[in-house]
Coordinates of C-alpha atoms in Angstrom, one line a residue:
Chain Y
X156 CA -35.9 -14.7 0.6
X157 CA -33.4 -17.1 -1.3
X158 CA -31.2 -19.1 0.1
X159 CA -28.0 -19.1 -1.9
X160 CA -26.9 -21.2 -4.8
X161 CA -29.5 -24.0 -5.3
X162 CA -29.5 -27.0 -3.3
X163 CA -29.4 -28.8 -5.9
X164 CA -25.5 -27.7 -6.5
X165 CA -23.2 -31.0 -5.1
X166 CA -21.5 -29.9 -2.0
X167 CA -18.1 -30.3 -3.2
X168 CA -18.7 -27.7 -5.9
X169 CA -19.9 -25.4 -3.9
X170 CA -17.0 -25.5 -1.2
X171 CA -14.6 -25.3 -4.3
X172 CA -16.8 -22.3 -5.5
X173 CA -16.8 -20.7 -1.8
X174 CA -12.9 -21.1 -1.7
X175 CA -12.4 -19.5 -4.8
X176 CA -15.0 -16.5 -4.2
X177 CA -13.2 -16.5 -0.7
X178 CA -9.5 -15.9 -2.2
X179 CA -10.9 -13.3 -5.1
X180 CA -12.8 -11.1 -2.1
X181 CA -9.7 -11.2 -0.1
X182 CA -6.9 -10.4 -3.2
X183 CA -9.4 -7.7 -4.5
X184 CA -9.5 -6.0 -0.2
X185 CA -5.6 -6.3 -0.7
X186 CA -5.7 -4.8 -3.8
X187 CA -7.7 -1.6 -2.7
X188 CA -6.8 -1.4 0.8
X189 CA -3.3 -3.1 1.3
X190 CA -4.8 -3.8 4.7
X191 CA -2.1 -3.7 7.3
X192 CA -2.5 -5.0 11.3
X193 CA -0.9 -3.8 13.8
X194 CA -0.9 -6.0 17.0
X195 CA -1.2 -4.1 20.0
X196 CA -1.5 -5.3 23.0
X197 CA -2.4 -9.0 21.7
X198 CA -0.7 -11.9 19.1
X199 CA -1.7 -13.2 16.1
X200 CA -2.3 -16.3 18.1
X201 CA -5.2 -19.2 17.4
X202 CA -6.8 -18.9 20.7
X203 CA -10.8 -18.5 20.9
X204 CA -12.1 -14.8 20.0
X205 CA -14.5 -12.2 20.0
X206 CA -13.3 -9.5 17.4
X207 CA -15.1 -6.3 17.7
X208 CA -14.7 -3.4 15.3
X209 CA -15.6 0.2 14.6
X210 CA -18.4 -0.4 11.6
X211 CA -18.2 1.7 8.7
X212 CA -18.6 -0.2 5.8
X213 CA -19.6 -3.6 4.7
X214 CA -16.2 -4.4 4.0
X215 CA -15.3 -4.5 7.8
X216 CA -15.6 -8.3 8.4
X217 CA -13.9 -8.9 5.0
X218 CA -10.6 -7.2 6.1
X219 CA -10.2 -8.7 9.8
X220 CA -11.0 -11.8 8.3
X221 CA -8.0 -11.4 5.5
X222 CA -5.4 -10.1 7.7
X223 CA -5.8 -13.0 9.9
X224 CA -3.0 -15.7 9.9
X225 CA -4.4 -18.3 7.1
X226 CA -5.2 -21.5 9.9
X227 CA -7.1 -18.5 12.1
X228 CA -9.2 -17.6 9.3
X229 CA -11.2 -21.2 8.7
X230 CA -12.4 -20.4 12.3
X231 CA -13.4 -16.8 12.5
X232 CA -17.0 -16.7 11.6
X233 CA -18.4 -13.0 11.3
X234 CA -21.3 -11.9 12.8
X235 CA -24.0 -10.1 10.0
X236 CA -26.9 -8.9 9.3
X237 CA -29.5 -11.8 8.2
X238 CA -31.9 -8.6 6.9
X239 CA -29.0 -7.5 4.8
X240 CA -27.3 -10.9 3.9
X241 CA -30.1 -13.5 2.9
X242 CA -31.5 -10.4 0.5
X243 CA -30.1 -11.6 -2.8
X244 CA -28.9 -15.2 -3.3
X245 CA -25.3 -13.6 -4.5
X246 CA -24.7 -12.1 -1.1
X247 CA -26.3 -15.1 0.6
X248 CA -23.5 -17.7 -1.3
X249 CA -21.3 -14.8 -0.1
X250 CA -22.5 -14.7 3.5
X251 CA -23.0 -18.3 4.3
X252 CA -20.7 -19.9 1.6
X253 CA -17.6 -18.2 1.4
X254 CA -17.7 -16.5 5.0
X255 CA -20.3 -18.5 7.0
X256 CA -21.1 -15.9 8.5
X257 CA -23.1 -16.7 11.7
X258 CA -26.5 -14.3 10.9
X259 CA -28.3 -13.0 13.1
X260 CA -32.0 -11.4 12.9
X261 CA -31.8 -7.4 13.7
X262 CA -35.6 -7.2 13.8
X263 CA -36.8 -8.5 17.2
X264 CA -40.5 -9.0 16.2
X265 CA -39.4 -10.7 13.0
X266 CA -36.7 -13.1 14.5
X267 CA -37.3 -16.6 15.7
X268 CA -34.0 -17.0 17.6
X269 CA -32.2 -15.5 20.2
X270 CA -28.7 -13.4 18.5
X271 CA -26.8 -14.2 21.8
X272 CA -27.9 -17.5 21.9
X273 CA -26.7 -18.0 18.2
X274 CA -23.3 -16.3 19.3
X275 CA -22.9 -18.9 22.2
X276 CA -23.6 -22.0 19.6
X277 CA -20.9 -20.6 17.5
X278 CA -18.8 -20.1 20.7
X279 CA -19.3 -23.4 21.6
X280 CA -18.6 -25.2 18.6
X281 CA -14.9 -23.6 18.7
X282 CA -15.4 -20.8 16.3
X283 CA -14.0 -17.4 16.6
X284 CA -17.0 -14.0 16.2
X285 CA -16.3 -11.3 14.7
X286 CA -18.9 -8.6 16.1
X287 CA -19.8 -5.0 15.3
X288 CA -21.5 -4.0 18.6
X289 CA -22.2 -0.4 17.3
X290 CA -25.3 -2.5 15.3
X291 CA -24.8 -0.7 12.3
X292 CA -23.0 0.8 9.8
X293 CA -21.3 4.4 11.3
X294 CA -22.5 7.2 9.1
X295 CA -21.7 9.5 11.7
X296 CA -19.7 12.6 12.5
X297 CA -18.7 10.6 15.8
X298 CA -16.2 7.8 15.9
X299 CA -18.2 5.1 17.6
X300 CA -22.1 4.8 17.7
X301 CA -23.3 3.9 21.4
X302 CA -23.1 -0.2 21.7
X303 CA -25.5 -2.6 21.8
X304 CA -26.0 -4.7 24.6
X305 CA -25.1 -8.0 22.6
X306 CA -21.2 -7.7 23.2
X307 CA -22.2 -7.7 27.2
X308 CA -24.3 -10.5 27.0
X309 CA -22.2 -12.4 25.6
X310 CA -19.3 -11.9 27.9
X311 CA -21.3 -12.8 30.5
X312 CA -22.1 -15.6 29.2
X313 CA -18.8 -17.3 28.1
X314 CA -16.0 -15.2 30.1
X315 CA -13.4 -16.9 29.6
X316 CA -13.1 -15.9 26.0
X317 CA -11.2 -12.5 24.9
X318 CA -12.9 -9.8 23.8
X319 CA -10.1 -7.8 21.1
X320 CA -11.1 -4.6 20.0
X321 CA -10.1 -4.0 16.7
X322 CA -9.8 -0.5 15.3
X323 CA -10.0 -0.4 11.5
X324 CA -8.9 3.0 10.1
X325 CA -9.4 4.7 6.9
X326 CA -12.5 2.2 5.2
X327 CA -14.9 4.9 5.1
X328 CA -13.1 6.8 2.8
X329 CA -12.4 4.0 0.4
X330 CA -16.2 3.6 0.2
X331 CA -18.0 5.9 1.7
X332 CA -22.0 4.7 2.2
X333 CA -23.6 5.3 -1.1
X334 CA -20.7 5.0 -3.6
X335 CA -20.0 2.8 -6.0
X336 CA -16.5 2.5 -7.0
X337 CA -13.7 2.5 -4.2
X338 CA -10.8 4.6 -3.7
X339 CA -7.7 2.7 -3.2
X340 CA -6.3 4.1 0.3
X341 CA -4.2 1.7 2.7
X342 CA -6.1 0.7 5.8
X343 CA -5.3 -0.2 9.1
X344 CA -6.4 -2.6 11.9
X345 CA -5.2 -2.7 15.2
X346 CA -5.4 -5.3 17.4
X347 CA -6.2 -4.4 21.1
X348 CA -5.5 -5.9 24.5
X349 CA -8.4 -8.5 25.3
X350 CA -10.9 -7.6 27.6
X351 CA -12.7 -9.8 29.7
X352 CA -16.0 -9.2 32.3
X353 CA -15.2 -8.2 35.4
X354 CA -16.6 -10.0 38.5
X355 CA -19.7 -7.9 39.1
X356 CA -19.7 -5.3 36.4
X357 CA -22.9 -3.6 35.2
X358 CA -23.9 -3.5 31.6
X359 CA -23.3 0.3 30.9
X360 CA -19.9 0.2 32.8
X361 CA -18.6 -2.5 30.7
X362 CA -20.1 -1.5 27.1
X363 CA -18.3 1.9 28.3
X364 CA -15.2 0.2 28.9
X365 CA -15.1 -1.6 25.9
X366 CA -16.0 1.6 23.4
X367 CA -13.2 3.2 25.3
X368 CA -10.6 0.6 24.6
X369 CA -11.8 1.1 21.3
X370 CA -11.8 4.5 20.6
X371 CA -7.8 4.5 22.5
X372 CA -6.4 2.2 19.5
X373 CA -8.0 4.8 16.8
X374 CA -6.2 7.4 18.6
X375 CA -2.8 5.7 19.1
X376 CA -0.2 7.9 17.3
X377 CA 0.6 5.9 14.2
X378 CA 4.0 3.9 14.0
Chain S
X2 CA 12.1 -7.0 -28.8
X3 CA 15.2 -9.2 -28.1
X4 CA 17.6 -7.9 -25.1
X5 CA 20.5 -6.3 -25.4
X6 CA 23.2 -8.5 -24.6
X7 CA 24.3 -5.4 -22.1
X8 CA 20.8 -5.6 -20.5
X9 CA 21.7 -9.5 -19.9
X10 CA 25.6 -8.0 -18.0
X11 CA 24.4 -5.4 -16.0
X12 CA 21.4 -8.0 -14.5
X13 CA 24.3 -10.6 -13.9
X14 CA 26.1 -8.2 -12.1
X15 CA 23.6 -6.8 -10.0
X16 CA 23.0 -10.2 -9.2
X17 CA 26.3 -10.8 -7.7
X18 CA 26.5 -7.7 -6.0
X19 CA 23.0 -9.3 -4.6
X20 CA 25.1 -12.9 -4.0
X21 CA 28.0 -10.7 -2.4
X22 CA 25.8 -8.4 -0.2
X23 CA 23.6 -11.9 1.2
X24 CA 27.0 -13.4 2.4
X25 CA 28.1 -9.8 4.2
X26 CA 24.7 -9.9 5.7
X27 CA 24.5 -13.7 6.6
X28 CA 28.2 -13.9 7.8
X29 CA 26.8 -10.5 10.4
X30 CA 23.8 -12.2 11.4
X31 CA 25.7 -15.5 12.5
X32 CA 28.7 -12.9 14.3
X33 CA 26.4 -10.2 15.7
X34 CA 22.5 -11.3 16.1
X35 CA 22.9 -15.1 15.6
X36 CA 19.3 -14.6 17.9
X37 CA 18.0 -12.2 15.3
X38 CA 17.9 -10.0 18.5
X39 CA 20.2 -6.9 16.3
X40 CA 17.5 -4.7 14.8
X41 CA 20.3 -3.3 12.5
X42 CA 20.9 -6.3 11.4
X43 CA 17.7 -7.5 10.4
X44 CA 16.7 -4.7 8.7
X45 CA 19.5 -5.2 6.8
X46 CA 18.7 -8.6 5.5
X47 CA 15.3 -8.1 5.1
X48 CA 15.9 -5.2 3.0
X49 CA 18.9 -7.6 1.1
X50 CA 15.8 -9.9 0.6
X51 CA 13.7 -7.9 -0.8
X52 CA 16.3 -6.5 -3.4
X53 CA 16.4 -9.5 -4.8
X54 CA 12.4 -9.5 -5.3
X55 CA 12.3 -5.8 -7.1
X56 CA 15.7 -6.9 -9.3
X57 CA 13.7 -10.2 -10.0
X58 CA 10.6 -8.1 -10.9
X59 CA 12.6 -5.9 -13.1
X60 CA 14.3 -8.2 -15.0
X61 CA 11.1 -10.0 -16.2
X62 CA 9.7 -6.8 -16.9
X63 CA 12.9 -5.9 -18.9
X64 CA 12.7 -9.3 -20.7
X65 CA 9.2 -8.9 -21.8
X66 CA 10.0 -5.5 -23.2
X67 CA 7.9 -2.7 -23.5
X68 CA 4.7 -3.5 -22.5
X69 CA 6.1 -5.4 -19.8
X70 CA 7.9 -1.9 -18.5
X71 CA 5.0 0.2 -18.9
X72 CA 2.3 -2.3 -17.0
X73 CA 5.4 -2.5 -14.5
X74 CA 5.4 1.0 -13.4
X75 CA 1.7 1.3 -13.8
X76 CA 1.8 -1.2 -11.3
X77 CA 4.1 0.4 -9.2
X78 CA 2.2 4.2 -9.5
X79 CA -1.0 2.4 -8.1
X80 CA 0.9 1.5 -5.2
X81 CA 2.7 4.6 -5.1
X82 CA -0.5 6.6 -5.4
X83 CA -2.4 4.4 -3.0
X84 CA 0.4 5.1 -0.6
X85 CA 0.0 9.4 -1.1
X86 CA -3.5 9.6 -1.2
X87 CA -3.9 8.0 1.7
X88 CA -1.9 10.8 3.9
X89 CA -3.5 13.8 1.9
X90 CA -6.2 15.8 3.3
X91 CA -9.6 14.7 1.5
X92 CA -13.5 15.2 1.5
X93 CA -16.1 13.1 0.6
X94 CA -17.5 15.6 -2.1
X95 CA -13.7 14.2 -3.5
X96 CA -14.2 10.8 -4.1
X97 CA -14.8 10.7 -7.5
X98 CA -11.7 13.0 -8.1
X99 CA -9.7 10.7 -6.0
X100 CA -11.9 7.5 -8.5
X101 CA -10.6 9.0 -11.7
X102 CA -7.1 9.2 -10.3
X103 CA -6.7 6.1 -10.3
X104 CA -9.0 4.8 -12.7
X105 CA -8.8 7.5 -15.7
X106 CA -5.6 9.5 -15.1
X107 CA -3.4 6.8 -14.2
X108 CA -4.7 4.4 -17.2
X109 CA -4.8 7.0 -19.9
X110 CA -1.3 8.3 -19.0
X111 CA 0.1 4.5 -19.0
X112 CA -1.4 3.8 -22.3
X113 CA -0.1 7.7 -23.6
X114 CA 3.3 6.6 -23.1
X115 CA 2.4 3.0 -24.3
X116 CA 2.1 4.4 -27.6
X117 CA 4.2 7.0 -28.0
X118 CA 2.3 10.1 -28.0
X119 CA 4.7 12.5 -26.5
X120 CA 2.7 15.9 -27.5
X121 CA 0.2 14.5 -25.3
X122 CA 1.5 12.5 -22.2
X123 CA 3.9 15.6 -21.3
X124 CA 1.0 18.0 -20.5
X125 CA -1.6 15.3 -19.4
X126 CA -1.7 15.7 -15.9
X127 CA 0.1 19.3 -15.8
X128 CA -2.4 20.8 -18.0
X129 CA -5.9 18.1 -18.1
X130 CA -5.8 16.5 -14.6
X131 CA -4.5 19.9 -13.3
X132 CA -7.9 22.2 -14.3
X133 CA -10.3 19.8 -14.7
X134 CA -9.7 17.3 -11.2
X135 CA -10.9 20.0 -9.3
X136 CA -14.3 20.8 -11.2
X137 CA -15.4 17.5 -10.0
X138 CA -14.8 18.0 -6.7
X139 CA -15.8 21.6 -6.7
X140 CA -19.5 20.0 -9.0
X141 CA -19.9 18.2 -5.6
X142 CA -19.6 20.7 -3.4
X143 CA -17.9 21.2 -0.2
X144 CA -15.4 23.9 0.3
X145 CA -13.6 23.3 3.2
X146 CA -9.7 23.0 2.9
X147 CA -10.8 22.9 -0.9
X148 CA -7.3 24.3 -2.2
X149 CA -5.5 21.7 -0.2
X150 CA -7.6 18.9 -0.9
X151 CA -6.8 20.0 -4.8
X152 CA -3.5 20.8 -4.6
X153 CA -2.3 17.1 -2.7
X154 CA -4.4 15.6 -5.1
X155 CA -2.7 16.7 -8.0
X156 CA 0.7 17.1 -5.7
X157 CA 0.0 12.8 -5.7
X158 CA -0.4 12.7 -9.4
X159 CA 2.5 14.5 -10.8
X160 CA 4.7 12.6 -8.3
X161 CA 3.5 9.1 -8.4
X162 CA 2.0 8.8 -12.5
X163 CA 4.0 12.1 -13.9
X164 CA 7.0 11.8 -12.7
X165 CA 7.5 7.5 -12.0
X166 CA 6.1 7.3 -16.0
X167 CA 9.2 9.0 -16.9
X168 CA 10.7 6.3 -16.5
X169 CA 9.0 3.8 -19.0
X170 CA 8.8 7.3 -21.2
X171 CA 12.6 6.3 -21.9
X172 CA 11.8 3.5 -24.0
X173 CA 10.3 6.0 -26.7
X174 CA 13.3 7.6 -27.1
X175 CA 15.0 7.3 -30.7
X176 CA 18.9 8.0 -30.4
X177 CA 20.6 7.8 -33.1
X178 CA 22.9 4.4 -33.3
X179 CA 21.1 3.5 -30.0
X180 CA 18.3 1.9 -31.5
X181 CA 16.9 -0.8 -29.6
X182 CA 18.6 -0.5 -26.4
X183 CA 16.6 2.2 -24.6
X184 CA 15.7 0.0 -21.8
X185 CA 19.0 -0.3 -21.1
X186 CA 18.9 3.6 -20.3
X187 CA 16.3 2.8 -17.7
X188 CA 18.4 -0.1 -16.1
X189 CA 21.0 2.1 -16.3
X190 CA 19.0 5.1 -14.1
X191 CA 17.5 2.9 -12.0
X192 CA 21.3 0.9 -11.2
X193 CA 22.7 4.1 -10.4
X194 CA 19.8 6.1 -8.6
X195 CA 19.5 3.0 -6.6
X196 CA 23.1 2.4 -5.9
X197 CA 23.6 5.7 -4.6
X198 CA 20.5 5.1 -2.2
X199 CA 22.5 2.2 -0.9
X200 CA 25.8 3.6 -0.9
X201 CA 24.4 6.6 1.3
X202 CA 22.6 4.4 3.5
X203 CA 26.4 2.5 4.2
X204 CA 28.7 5.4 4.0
X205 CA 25.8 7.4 6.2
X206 CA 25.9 4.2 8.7
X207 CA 30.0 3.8 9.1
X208 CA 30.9 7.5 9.3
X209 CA 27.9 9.9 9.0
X210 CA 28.5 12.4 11.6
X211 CA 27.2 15.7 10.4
X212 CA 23.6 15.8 9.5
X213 CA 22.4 17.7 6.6
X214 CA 18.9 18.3 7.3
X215 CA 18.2 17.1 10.9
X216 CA 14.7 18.3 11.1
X217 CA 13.7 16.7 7.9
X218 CA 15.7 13.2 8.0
X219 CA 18.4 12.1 11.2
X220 CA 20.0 10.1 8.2
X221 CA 20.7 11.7 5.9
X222 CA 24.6 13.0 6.9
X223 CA 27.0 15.0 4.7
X224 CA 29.5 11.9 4.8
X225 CA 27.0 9.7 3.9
X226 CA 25.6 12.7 0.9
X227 CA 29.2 12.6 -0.5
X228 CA 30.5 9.3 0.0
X229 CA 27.7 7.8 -1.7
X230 CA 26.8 9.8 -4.7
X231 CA 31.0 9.7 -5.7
X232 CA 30.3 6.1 -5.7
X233 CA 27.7 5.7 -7.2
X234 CA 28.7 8.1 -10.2
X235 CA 32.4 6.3 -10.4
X236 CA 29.7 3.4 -11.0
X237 CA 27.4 4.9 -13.6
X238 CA 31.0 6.4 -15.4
X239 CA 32.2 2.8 -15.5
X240 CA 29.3 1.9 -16.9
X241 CA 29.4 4.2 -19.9
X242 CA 30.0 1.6 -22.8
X243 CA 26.5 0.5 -21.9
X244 CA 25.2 4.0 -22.7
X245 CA 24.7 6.5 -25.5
X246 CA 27.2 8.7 -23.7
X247 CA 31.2 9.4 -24.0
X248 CA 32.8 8.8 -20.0
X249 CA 32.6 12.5 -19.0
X250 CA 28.7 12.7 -20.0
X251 CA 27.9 9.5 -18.2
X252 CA 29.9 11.1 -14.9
X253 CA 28.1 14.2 -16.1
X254 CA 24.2 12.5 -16.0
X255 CA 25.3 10.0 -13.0
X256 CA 25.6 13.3 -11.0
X257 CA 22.4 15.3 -11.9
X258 CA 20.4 12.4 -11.5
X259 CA 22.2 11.1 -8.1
X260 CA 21.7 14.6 -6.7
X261 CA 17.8 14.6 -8.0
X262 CA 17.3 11.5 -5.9
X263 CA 19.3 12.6 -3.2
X264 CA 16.6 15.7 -3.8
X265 CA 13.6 13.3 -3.9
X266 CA 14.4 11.0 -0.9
X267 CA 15.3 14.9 1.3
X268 CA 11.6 16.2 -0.1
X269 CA 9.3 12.8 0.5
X270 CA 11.2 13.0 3.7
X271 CA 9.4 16.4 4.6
X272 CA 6.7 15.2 3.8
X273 CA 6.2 12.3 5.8
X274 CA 7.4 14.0 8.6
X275 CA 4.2 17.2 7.7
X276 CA 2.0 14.0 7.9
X277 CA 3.3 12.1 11.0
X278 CA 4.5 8.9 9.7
X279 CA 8.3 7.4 8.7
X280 CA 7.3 5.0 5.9
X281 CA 4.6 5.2 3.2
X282 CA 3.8 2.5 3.7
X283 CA 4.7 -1.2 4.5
X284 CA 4.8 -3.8 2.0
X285 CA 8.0 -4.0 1.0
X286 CA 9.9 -5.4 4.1
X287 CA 12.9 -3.7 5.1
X288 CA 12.4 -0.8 3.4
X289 CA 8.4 0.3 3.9
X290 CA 6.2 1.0 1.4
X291 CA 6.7 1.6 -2.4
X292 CA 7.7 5.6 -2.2
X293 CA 10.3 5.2 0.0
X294 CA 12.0 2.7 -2.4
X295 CA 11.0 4.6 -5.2
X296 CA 11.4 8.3 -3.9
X297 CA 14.8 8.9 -5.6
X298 CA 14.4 7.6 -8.9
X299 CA 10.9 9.1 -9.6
X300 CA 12.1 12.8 -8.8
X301 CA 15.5 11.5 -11.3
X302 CA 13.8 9.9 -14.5
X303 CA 12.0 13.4 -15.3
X304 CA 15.0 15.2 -15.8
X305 CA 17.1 12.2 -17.0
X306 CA 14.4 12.0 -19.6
X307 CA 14.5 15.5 -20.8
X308 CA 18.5 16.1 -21.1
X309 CA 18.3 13.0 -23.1
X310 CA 15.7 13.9 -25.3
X311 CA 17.0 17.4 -25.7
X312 CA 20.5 16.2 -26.0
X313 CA 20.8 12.9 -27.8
X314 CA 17.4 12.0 -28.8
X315 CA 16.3 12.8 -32.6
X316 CA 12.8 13.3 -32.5

């Protein structure tokens, strides 16, 4: 696997390089998608959070991240796929550079750290996750995949931060999985109420809980 | 091209209607909603303030010339288009239809009208996108809802690239001791389509009582109809010495194309209300998204465009 641009690439360049990629990624998702969000339940406010989204495309992270107020968006690290994003050193400059995205290891015998522990560190050092607990991409007839235990485990584990369920409409058409050129369609996110673990609650109940609180801002009548 | 020095009036004087229409709407805010708590009131200002952007944007398109008004309103279709396509019913067997809508029609109609090849860019999309859009989504198979997934698709394309490149199609006009000023035939259509939007929207909001359609649009009132299309065609009549026309045709083409966009705003109206939403869309503050600014005067510039060039033009 590389590793990015080379090391050898003064840092200063590359943080000019990673701010530039940055602002063309973002004015080509407005370009295609006109992203809109809707807050719902929750303000744009720059309080410490877990995003989590309906995952249908790769371009998920990219359009949270650029409808976030400009000081919230330096702090809101996605969560991704290391197996995906350390595969070529373009969308490793992407991953880490432009997005540093906190990457995490989907293959357990391959991995030698913990995901949750990686999300905690993150937590801990004052960023903001954004997580996609159905694991993977949604190629699906159904609306949400069944979640993966990592959004639980982290609530249990830091509490006191929200958990914001963030419905993202309309990407799947604008790239479906195996196309190449997008569609220009508007999108929109909304922005739930935060949840937070209650005292007590068992895995299942709570991954149910949050998938429902989910799937309810997808089938909000539109404004 | 250098501007018409009638271009250069009728932008000054749009601009102090602007000047004029900031003060009425400051001077409320500080009586009414000094809080910003009057949603009337704000929607009023923001849509003041975002006037100012489109005339802005149209003026430096105007100044530039041509080009400038062509790569303006192919701007403005994307939106437009991005906007439609986005409420019509669609498959994934459709998605390189929906690719070359954008990214083949759109261009090659843009660059038609760019340079001048009438015999073409009036049967492009009625005739070419028309039969040959839905062989590539019929090639990929999938037949469910296909005539409705064909027919918005091309429903988006004759209203957002057909009709809204009418209106750089004006430029091309030749009219005989006109020459040179054909954009200010589009500033012209665009001033009064526009102005009788506005007027509507104030007559509609001191008296409107009777409603003209009230399953299709609550505002849209029969005081409001009347009151502002007579102003806005005394407007476009007073305007006639910046025209090709005598006083009575300018009254004459002020009316058919006020009523057209009083036709187009009645018609999107429907169908956002088939498709559940109010707006198209929401980038344009105040006013939502590009159709519903642009509505009137892409259902205007079509016919605008053909009683010129059947009536004036030379060619």
């Amino acid at each position: 696997m590389t590793a990015g641009l080379p090391a050898t690439i003064p840092r200063p360049v590359r943080a000019a390089a990673a701010f530039v990629m940055g602002k063309a990624i973002s004015l080509f998702a407005r370009i295609v998608t006109a992203p809109r969000a809707i807050w719902a339940g929750i303000e744009p406010t720059p309080r410490q959070r877990v995003y989590f989204g309906n995952h249908t495309s790769n371009g998920d992270f990219v359009l949270i991240w650029t409808v976030l107020p400009r000081a919230m968006r330096a702090q809101t690290r996605p969560v991704a796929a290391l197996d995906y994003w350390l595969t070529s050193s373009l969308r490793a400059f992407i991953g880490r550079d432009v997005f540093n995205a906190v990457l995490i290891d989907r293959r357990p015998e391959e991995r030698n750290e913990d995901p949750v522990a990686q999300m905690v560190t993150a937590l801990d050092e004052g960023a903001s996750l954004i997580l996609f607990p159905e694991g993977k991409r949604n190629s699906s007839d159904e609306r949400l995949l069944p979640f993966k235990s990592g959004l639980f485990h982290l609530a249990t584990r830091r509490p006191e931060v929200d958990l914001v369920p963030v419905w993202i409409s309309n990407l799947n058409r604008v790239m479906p999985k195996g196309e190449v050129i997008p569609v220009p369609l508007i999108c929109t996110l909304t922005f739930g109420a935060p949840l937070h673990l209650a005292p007590g609650e068992a895995k299942d109940a709570f991954l149910g809980r949050a998938s429902a609180a989910l799937l309810a801002l997808a089938e909000r009548p539109m404004a | 091209m250098t501007s018409p020095p009638e271009l250069i009036w009728l932008l000054a004087a749009v601009a102090a209607i602007l000047i004029v229409a900031t003060l009425i709407g400051e001077a409320l805010r500080a009586r009414l909603s000094p809080d910003g708590s009057n949603p009337v009131i704000e929607n009023l200002n923001a849509r003041i303030a975002a006037w100012w952007a489109m005339v802005v944007l149209l003026a430096i398109a105007f100044l530039a010339g041509r080009t400038g008004v062509v790569l303006l309103f192919a701007i403005l279709s994307f939106a437009g288009l991005r906007e439609f396509l986005t409420l019509t019913e669609k498959a994934p067997a459709d998605h390189w239809a929906l690719a070359a809508s954008f990214f083949v029609i759109l261009p090659v109609q843009y660059w038609l009208i760019g340079i001048d090849w009438y015999g073409f860019y009036a049967i492009f999309v009625p005739v070419y996108a028309f039969l040959l859009l839905p062989v590539v989504s019929a090639l990929r198979g999938g037949t469910k809802d296909f005539l409705t997934r064909v027919a918005e698709t091309q429903w988006a394309l004759m209203i957002c690239v057909y009709c809204a490149s009418h209106v750089p199609a004006l430029l091309t006009l030749q009219i005989p001791g006109y020459e040179g000023r054909s954009v200010i035939l589009i500033a012209w259509l665009i001033f009064t389509v526009q102005f009788s939007d506005v007027m509507q929207y104030v007559w509609g909001k001191l008296f409107g009582r009777h409603k003209i359609a009230p399953e299709v649009s609550p505002s849209k009132t029969w005081e409001g109809f009347l009151g502002g299309i007579a102003t806005a065609v005394a407007a476009g009549t007073a305007l006639f010495w910046i025209t090709p026309f005598t006083p009575w045709q300018a009254a004459g083409m002020a009316l058919v194309t006020c009523l057209m966009g009083f036709f187009g705003g009645l018609v999107m109206s429907a169908i956002k209300r088939d498709k559940g939403v109010k707006d198209w869309g929401h980038l344009i503050a105040g006013h939502g998204g590009f159709l519903d600014r642009l509505d009137s005067v892409i259902f205007a510039a079509p016919i605008f465009f053909h009683l010129i060039r059947y009536f004036w033009s030379a060619t």
